[in-house]
Short mmCIF file of N, CA and C in Angstrom, two decimals:
data_model
loop_
_atom_site.label_atom_id
_atom_site.label_comp_id
_atom_site.label_asym_id
_atom_site.label_seq_id
_atom_site.Cartn_x
_atom_site.Cartn_y
_atom_site.Cartn_z
N MET A 1 214.45 138.07 107.88
CA MET A 1 213.83 138.47 109.12
C MET A 1 213.83 137.29 110.07
N SER A 2 214.33 137.48 111.28
CA SER A 2 214.38 136.39 112.24
C SER A 2 213.10 136.34 113.05
N ALA A 3 212.88 135.18 113.68
CA ALA A 3 211.69 135.00 114.51
C ALA A 3 211.81 135.87 115.75
N PRO A 4 210.68 136.35 116.28
CA PRO A 4 210.73 137.16 117.49
C PRO A 4 211.18 136.32 118.68
N ALA A 5 211.74 136.99 119.66
CA ALA A 5 212.16 136.30 120.87
C ALA A 5 210.94 135.73 121.58
N PRO A 6 211.08 134.58 122.27
CA PRO A 6 209.95 134.02 123.00
C PRO A 6 209.33 135.05 123.93
N GLY A 7 208.01 135.06 123.97
CA GLY A 7 207.30 135.97 124.85
C GLY A 7 207.09 137.37 124.30
N THR A 8 207.59 137.65 123.08
CA THR A 8 207.43 139.00 122.53
C THR A 8 206.26 139.11 121.57
N ARG A 9 205.67 137.98 121.19
CA ARG A 9 204.51 138.03 120.30
C ARG A 9 203.27 138.43 121.10
N ARG A 10 202.37 139.14 120.47
CA ARG A 10 201.12 139.57 121.11
C ARG A 10 200.20 138.37 121.24
N LEU A 11 199.56 138.23 122.39
CA LEU A 11 198.69 137.10 122.66
C LEU A 11 197.27 137.35 122.16
N VAL A 12 196.75 136.39 121.40
CA VAL A 12 195.37 136.35 120.98
C VAL A 12 194.75 135.16 121.71
N VAL A 13 193.55 135.35 122.27
CA VAL A 13 192.85 134.27 122.95
C VAL A 13 191.61 133.92 122.14
N ALA A 14 191.25 132.64 122.11
CA ALA A 14 190.06 132.21 121.36
C ALA A 14 189.35 131.11 122.12
N GLY A 15 188.05 131.05 121.88
CA GLY A 15 187.23 130.01 122.48
C GLY A 15 186.70 129.07 121.43
N ALA A 16 186.90 127.78 121.66
CA ALA A 16 186.24 126.76 120.85
C ALA A 16 184.89 126.54 121.53
N LEU A 17 183.91 127.36 121.14
CA LEU A 17 182.59 127.30 121.77
C LEU A 17 181.83 126.08 121.28
N LEU A 18 181.47 125.25 122.24
CA LEU A 18 180.83 123.97 121.96
C LEU A 18 179.45 123.91 122.57
N ASP A 19 178.65 122.97 122.10
CA ASP A 19 177.34 122.73 122.71
C ASP A 19 177.47 122.03 124.05
N ASP A 20 178.52 121.25 124.24
CA ASP A 20 178.71 120.47 125.45
C ASP A 20 180.20 120.20 125.62
N LEU A 21 180.75 120.46 126.80
CA LEU A 21 182.18 120.24 127.01
C LEU A 21 182.53 118.75 127.10
N ALA A 22 181.64 117.93 127.62
CA ALA A 22 181.93 116.51 127.79
C ALA A 22 181.76 115.71 126.50
N ARG A 23 180.72 116.04 125.73
CA ARG A 23 180.43 115.33 124.49
C ARG A 23 180.10 116.33 123.39
N PRO A 24 181.12 117.05 122.92
CA PRO A 24 180.85 118.10 121.91
C PRO A 24 180.42 117.53 120.56
N ARG A 25 179.41 118.18 119.98
CA ARG A 25 178.97 117.86 118.63
C ARG A 25 179.00 119.10 117.76
N LEU A 26 178.70 120.27 118.37
CA LEU A 26 178.60 121.51 117.62
C LEU A 26 179.73 122.47 118.00
N LEU A 27 180.30 123.14 117.02
CA LEU A 27 181.35 124.13 117.21
C LEU A 27 180.87 125.44 116.58
N LEU A 28 181.03 126.54 117.30
CA LEU A 28 180.62 127.85 116.78
C LEU A 28 181.75 128.47 115.95
N ALA A 29 181.41 128.86 114.73
CA ALA A 29 182.34 129.58 113.85
C ALA A 29 181.79 130.99 113.64
N ALA A 30 182.69 131.96 113.55
CA ALA A 30 182.30 133.36 113.37
C ALA A 30 182.92 133.89 112.07
N ARG A 31 182.08 134.48 111.20
CA ARG A 31 182.58 135.01 109.93
C ARG A 31 182.92 136.48 110.09
N ARG A 32 184.15 136.82 109.71
CA ARG A 32 184.63 138.20 109.82
C ARG A 32 184.02 139.07 108.73
N HIS A 33 183.75 140.32 109.08
CA HIS A 33 183.35 141.27 108.04
C HIS A 33 184.35 142.41 107.96
N ARG A 34 185.33 142.43 108.84
CA ARG A 34 186.42 143.40 108.78
C ARG A 34 187.62 142.83 109.51
N PRO A 35 188.79 143.28 109.21
CA PRO A 35 189.17 144.17 108.11
C PRO A 35 188.95 143.49 106.75
N ALA A 36 189.04 144.27 105.71
CA ALA A 36 188.73 143.80 104.36
C ALA A 36 189.54 142.56 103.98
N ALA A 37 190.79 142.49 104.41
CA ALA A 37 191.64 141.36 104.05
C ALA A 37 191.14 140.04 104.64
N LEU A 38 190.34 140.10 105.71
CA LEU A 38 189.84 138.90 106.36
C LEU A 38 188.34 138.68 106.14
N ALA A 39 187.67 139.62 105.52
CA ALA A 39 186.21 139.57 105.35
C ALA A 39 185.80 138.30 104.61
N GLY A 40 184.75 137.66 105.13
CA GLY A 40 184.21 136.45 104.52
C GLY A 40 184.84 135.17 104.99
N ARG A 41 185.92 135.26 105.73
CA ARG A 41 186.61 134.07 106.26
C ARG A 41 186.12 133.82 107.68
N TRP A 42 186.26 132.61 108.14
CA TRP A 42 185.73 132.18 109.43
C TRP A 42 186.84 132.00 110.45
N GLU A 43 186.47 132.21 111.71
CA GLU A 43 187.44 132.07 112.80
C GLU A 43 186.75 131.60 114.06
N LEU A 44 187.56 131.18 115.03
CA LEU A 44 187.07 130.95 116.37
C LEU A 44 186.97 132.31 117.03
N PRO A 45 185.90 132.59 117.76
CA PRO A 45 185.76 133.92 118.36
C PRO A 45 186.77 134.15 119.47
N GLY A 46 187.20 135.39 119.60
CA GLY A 46 188.18 135.79 120.61
C GLY A 46 188.82 137.09 120.19
N GLY A 47 190.00 137.36 120.71
CA GLY A 47 190.69 138.59 120.36
C GLY A 47 191.96 138.76 121.16
N LYS A 48 192.54 139.92 121.05
CA LYS A 48 193.83 140.21 121.68
C LYS A 48 193.68 140.47 123.18
N ALA A 49 194.59 139.88 123.94
CA ALA A 49 194.66 140.15 125.38
C ALA A 49 195.29 141.52 125.58
N GLU A 50 194.78 142.23 126.56
CA GLU A 50 195.35 143.53 126.92
C GLU A 50 196.59 143.32 127.78
N PRO A 51 197.54 144.26 127.77
CA PRO A 51 198.73 144.13 128.63
C PRO A 51 198.31 143.95 130.09
N GLY A 52 198.90 142.96 130.74
CA GLY A 52 198.62 142.68 132.14
C GLY A 52 197.37 141.85 132.39
N GLU A 53 196.60 141.57 131.35
CA GLU A 53 195.36 140.80 131.50
C GLU A 53 195.69 139.30 131.47
N ARG A 54 195.12 138.55 132.40
CA ARG A 54 195.31 137.10 132.39
C ARG A 54 194.58 136.51 131.18
N PRO A 55 195.14 135.47 130.57
CA PRO A 55 194.55 134.93 129.33
C PRO A 55 193.07 134.54 129.45
N VAL A 56 192.67 133.81 130.49
CA VAL A 56 191.27 133.40 130.60
C VAL A 56 190.38 134.61 130.87
N GLN A 57 190.88 135.58 131.62
CA GLN A 57 190.14 136.82 131.83
C GLN A 57 189.92 137.52 130.48
N ALA A 58 190.96 137.55 129.65
CA ALA A 58 190.85 138.16 128.31
C ALA A 58 189.84 137.40 127.45
N LEU A 59 189.85 136.08 127.54
CA LEU A 59 188.91 135.27 126.77
C LEU A 59 187.48 135.60 127.16
N ARG A 60 187.20 135.63 128.44
CA ARG A 60 185.85 135.94 128.90
C ARG A 60 185.42 137.34 128.43
N ARG A 61 186.32 138.32 128.53
CA ARG A 61 186.01 139.69 128.10
C ARG A 61 185.73 139.73 126.60
N GLU A 62 186.60 139.10 125.82
CA GLU A 62 186.44 139.12 124.36
C GLU A 62 185.14 138.46 123.93
N LEU A 63 184.77 137.34 124.53
CA LEU A 63 183.53 136.67 124.14
C LEU A 63 182.30 137.45 124.56
N ARG A 64 182.40 138.16 125.68
CA ARG A 64 181.31 139.04 126.11
C ARG A 64 181.16 140.20 125.11
N GLU A 65 182.31 140.82 124.72
CA GLU A 65 182.28 141.96 123.79
C GLU A 65 181.86 141.54 122.39
N GLU A 66 182.38 140.42 121.89
CA GLU A 66 182.13 140.00 120.51
C GLU A 66 180.79 139.31 120.30
N LEU A 67 180.35 138.54 121.32
CA LEU A 67 179.17 137.70 121.14
C LEU A 67 178.07 137.96 122.15
N GLY A 68 178.35 138.71 123.21
CA GLY A 68 177.35 138.98 124.23
C GLY A 68 177.05 137.80 125.13
N VAL A 69 178.02 136.93 125.36
CA VAL A 69 177.79 135.73 126.17
C VAL A 69 178.79 135.63 127.32
N GLU A 70 178.37 134.90 128.33
CA GLU A 70 179.26 134.46 129.40
C GLU A 70 179.56 132.99 129.11
N VAL A 71 180.76 132.55 129.50
CA VAL A 71 181.14 131.18 129.17
C VAL A 71 181.70 130.43 130.36
N GLU A 72 181.53 129.12 130.28
CA GLU A 72 182.23 128.18 131.16
C GLU A 72 183.47 127.78 130.37
N VAL A 73 184.65 128.00 130.95
CA VAL A 73 185.89 127.71 130.25
C VAL A 73 186.42 126.34 130.68
N GLY A 74 186.72 125.53 129.70
CA GLY A 74 187.26 124.20 129.95
C GLY A 74 188.78 124.22 129.80
N ALA A 75 189.32 123.10 129.38
CA ALA A 75 190.77 122.92 129.24
C ALA A 75 191.29 123.71 128.05
N GLU A 76 192.57 124.05 128.12
CA GLU A 76 193.23 124.69 126.99
C GLU A 76 193.65 123.62 125.99
N LEU A 77 193.52 123.93 124.71
CA LEU A 77 193.98 123.03 123.65
C LEU A 77 195.49 123.22 123.50
N PRO A 78 196.27 122.19 123.80
CA PRO A 78 197.73 122.37 123.71
C PRO A 78 198.19 122.57 122.27
N ALA A 79 199.22 123.38 122.13
CA ALA A 79 199.85 123.64 120.83
C ALA A 79 201.27 123.11 120.86
N ALA A 80 201.83 122.82 119.69
CA ALA A 80 203.21 122.36 119.62
C ALA A 80 204.18 123.42 120.12
N ASP A 81 203.90 124.68 119.83
CA ASP A 81 204.71 125.81 120.29
C ASP A 81 204.30 126.11 121.73
N PRO A 82 205.24 126.17 122.67
CA PRO A 82 204.86 126.43 124.06
C PRO A 82 204.14 127.76 124.27
N GLU A 83 204.31 128.72 123.37
CA GLU A 83 203.62 130.00 123.49
C GLU A 83 202.18 129.92 122.98
N GLY A 84 201.88 128.97 122.12
CA GLY A 84 200.54 128.83 121.56
C GLY A 84 200.58 128.54 120.07
N TRP A 85 199.46 128.74 119.43
CA TRP A 85 199.31 128.50 117.99
C TRP A 85 199.78 129.74 117.23
N PRO A 86 200.83 129.64 116.42
CA PRO A 86 201.32 130.82 115.71
C PRO A 86 200.34 131.30 114.65
N LEU A 87 200.05 132.60 114.67
CA LEU A 87 199.19 133.22 113.66
C LEU A 87 200.01 134.03 112.66
N SER A 88 201.08 134.63 113.15
CA SER A 88 201.97 135.45 112.32
C SER A 88 203.24 135.62 113.14
N PRO A 89 204.27 136.26 112.57
CA PRO A 89 205.47 136.50 113.38
C PRO A 89 205.19 137.35 114.63
N ALA A 90 204.13 138.14 114.58
CA ALA A 90 203.84 139.04 115.71
C ALA A 90 202.73 138.55 116.64
N LEU A 91 201.96 137.50 116.22
CA LEU A 91 200.80 137.06 116.99
C LEU A 91 200.85 135.56 117.27
N VAL A 92 200.44 135.20 118.47
CA VAL A 92 200.31 133.80 118.85
C VAL A 92 198.97 133.63 119.55
N MET A 93 198.27 132.50 119.29
CA MET A 93 196.93 132.30 119.83
C MET A 93 196.92 131.12 120.79
N ARG A 94 196.22 131.33 121.91
CA ARG A 94 195.91 130.24 122.83
C ARG A 94 194.41 130.01 122.77
N VAL A 95 194.00 128.73 122.83
CA VAL A 95 192.61 128.35 122.61
C VAL A 95 192.12 127.46 123.75
N TRP A 96 190.90 127.76 124.22
CA TRP A 96 190.27 126.97 125.26
C TRP A 96 188.96 126.41 124.77
N TRP A 97 188.64 125.18 125.20
CA TRP A 97 187.31 124.63 125.03
C TRP A 97 186.39 125.49 125.91
N ALA A 98 185.21 125.80 125.45
CA ALA A 98 184.30 126.62 126.24
C ALA A 98 182.86 126.29 125.86
N ARG A 99 181.94 126.66 126.76
CA ARG A 99 180.51 126.46 126.55
C ARG A 99 179.79 127.70 127.01
N VAL A 100 178.80 128.14 126.25
CA VAL A 100 178.01 129.30 126.64
C VAL A 100 177.24 128.96 127.91
N SER A 101 177.39 129.80 128.95
CA SER A 101 176.69 129.57 130.21
C SER A 101 175.57 130.60 130.42
N ALA A 102 175.62 131.72 129.73
CA ALA A 102 174.57 132.74 129.83
C ALA A 102 174.54 133.56 128.54
N GLY A 103 173.33 133.81 128.04
CA GLY A 103 173.17 134.58 126.82
C GLY A 103 173.09 133.67 125.60
N TRP A 104 172.88 134.29 124.46
CA TRP A 104 172.87 133.57 123.18
C TRP A 104 173.81 134.31 122.25
N PRO A 105 174.75 133.61 121.60
CA PRO A 105 175.74 134.29 120.76
C PRO A 105 175.12 135.10 119.63
N GLU A 106 175.56 136.33 119.51
CA GLU A 106 175.17 137.23 118.43
C GLU A 106 176.43 137.92 117.91
N PRO A 107 176.51 138.17 116.60
CA PRO A 107 177.68 138.88 116.07
C PRO A 107 177.60 140.37 116.41
N LEU A 108 178.40 140.83 117.38
CA LEU A 108 178.30 142.20 117.86
C LEU A 108 179.39 143.14 117.34
N GLU A 109 180.55 142.62 116.98
CA GLU A 109 181.65 143.51 116.60
C GLU A 109 182.21 143.22 115.22
N ASP A 110 183.18 142.31 115.14
CA ASP A 110 183.92 142.09 113.90
C ASP A 110 183.33 141.03 112.99
N HIS A 111 182.16 140.50 113.35
CA HIS A 111 181.57 139.39 112.59
C HIS A 111 180.20 139.79 112.04
N ASP A 112 179.84 139.16 110.92
CA ASP A 112 178.51 139.40 110.37
C ASP A 112 177.64 138.16 110.37
N GLU A 113 178.22 137.02 110.73
CA GLU A 113 177.45 135.78 110.79
C GLU A 113 178.11 134.82 111.76
N LEU A 114 177.28 134.06 112.47
CA LEU A 114 177.74 132.97 113.32
C LEU A 114 177.10 131.70 112.80
N ARG A 115 177.82 130.60 112.91
CA ARG A 115 177.26 129.33 112.44
C ARG A 115 177.70 128.20 113.37
N TRP A 116 176.73 127.41 113.82
CA TRP A 116 177.04 126.20 114.58
C TRP A 116 177.34 125.10 113.57
N LEU A 117 178.55 124.57 113.60
CA LEU A 117 178.96 123.52 112.68
C LEU A 117 178.74 122.17 113.36
N GLY A 118 178.03 121.28 112.68
CA GLY A 118 177.71 119.97 113.24
C GLY A 118 178.83 118.97 113.03
N GLU A 119 178.62 117.80 113.63
CA GLU A 119 179.59 116.72 113.50
C GLU A 119 179.88 116.45 112.03
N GLY A 120 181.15 116.29 111.72
CA GLY A 120 181.56 116.05 110.35
C GLY A 120 181.67 117.31 109.51
N GLY A 121 181.26 118.47 110.06
CA GLY A 121 181.29 119.70 109.29
C GLY A 121 182.19 120.78 109.86
N TRP A 122 183.02 120.42 110.84
CA TRP A 122 183.86 121.42 111.48
C TRP A 122 184.86 122.06 110.52
N GLU A 123 185.25 121.35 109.48
CA GLU A 123 186.17 121.92 108.49
C GLU A 123 185.42 122.46 107.27
N GLY A 124 184.09 122.56 107.36
CA GLY A 124 183.26 122.89 106.21
C GLY A 124 183.09 124.36 105.91
N VAL A 125 183.86 125.25 106.54
CA VAL A 125 183.81 126.67 106.20
C VAL A 125 185.22 127.12 105.81
N ASP A 126 185.32 128.30 105.24
CA ASP A 126 186.61 128.84 104.80
C ASP A 126 187.32 129.51 105.99
N TRP A 127 187.98 128.68 106.80
CA TRP A 127 188.67 129.17 108.00
C TRP A 127 189.84 130.07 107.64
N LEU A 128 190.12 131.04 108.49
CA LEU A 128 191.37 131.80 108.37
C LEU A 128 192.54 130.82 108.47
N ALA A 129 193.62 131.13 107.79
CA ALA A 129 194.76 130.22 107.75
C ALA A 129 195.26 129.84 109.14
N GLY A 130 195.27 130.77 110.07
CA GLY A 130 195.75 130.48 111.41
C GLY A 130 194.80 129.64 112.24
N ASP A 131 193.52 129.66 111.90
CA ASP A 131 192.52 128.91 112.65
C ASP A 131 192.39 127.46 112.18
N LEU A 132 192.67 127.19 110.92
CA LEU A 132 192.49 125.84 110.39
C LEU A 132 193.31 124.79 111.15
N PRO A 133 194.60 125.02 111.46
CA PRO A 133 195.32 124.01 112.24
C PRO A 133 194.71 123.81 113.64
N VAL A 134 194.15 124.87 114.20
CA VAL A 134 193.52 124.77 115.52
C VAL A 134 192.28 123.89 115.41
N VAL A 135 191.46 124.11 114.40
CA VAL A 135 190.26 123.30 114.21
C VAL A 135 190.65 121.84 114.03
N ARG A 136 191.69 121.58 113.28
CA ARG A 136 192.16 120.19 113.11
C ARG A 136 192.66 119.62 114.44
N GLY A 137 193.31 120.47 115.26
CA GLY A 137 193.73 120.05 116.59
C GLY A 137 192.54 119.74 117.49
N LEU A 138 191.49 120.54 117.37
CA LEU A 138 190.26 120.28 118.13
C LEU A 138 189.66 118.94 117.72
N LEU A 139 189.58 118.70 116.42
CA LEU A 139 189.03 117.44 115.94
C LEU A 139 189.84 116.25 116.44
N ALA A 140 191.15 116.37 116.42
CA ALA A 140 192.02 115.29 116.88
C ALA A 140 191.85 115.03 118.37
N ALA A 141 191.48 116.06 119.12
CA ALA A 141 191.36 115.93 120.57
C ALA A 141 189.97 115.51 121.03
N LEU A 142 189.01 115.40 120.10
CA LEU A 142 187.66 115.00 120.48
C LEU A 142 187.65 113.60 121.07
N PRO A 143 186.80 113.36 122.06
CA PRO A 143 186.72 112.01 122.62
C PRO A 143 186.13 111.04 121.63
N GLY A 144 186.48 109.78 121.79
CA GLY A 144 185.91 108.73 120.95
C GLY A 144 186.77 108.43 119.75
N PRO A 145 186.18 107.83 118.72
CA PRO A 145 186.96 107.34 117.58
C PRO A 145 187.65 108.45 116.79
N ARG A 146 187.16 109.72 116.88
CA ARG A 146 187.78 110.80 116.12
C ARG A 146 188.98 111.38 116.83
N GLY A 147 189.15 111.12 118.13
CA GLY A 147 190.21 111.82 118.86
C GLY A 147 190.71 111.04 120.05
N CYS A 148 190.85 111.69 121.19
CA CYS A 148 191.44 111.12 122.39
C CYS A 148 190.64 109.90 122.86
N GLU A 149 191.33 108.86 123.22
CA GLU A 149 190.66 107.68 123.72
C GLU A 149 190.25 107.82 125.17
N ASP A 150 190.91 108.69 125.93
CA ASP A 150 190.57 108.81 127.35
C ASP A 150 189.36 109.71 127.60
N GLY A 151 188.81 110.33 126.53
CA GLY A 151 187.60 111.11 126.66
C GLY A 151 187.79 112.53 127.15
N THR A 152 189.03 112.98 127.32
CA THR A 152 189.25 114.35 127.78
C THR A 152 189.53 115.25 126.60
N PRO A 153 188.93 116.42 126.57
CA PRO A 153 189.23 117.35 125.47
C PRO A 153 190.61 117.96 125.63
#
């Protein structure tokens, strides 16, 4: 089976929800309860963009539907693949740094638990296979000794 042509994979958008965009310490993880194949594993909250929907618009909609929050969207986390972070042959994910600007996150749809992961614990849950490289990319991009020296996420 060959790889799909560029631009033919379905776009998934996700938010790296942080306590603070300038000096992040906490990252929100969401535990899936469905479908059964993913139940009990953790992910960054988000979902599939609808046809014709702009990616950041899709991110805001998904976080409102999944968590009941409005967000301030920061920079996108760059991926090695120009389309985004590969999840499967059919799906590619783009991820943005974000901060809750209104509301308090609650698991409303596909999740049964949310957890704020503290410094040093961002890899401390059983992440979905596609999310783990993203979390490692987030850690590498953190300002200070753990990541970027210029302080930009």
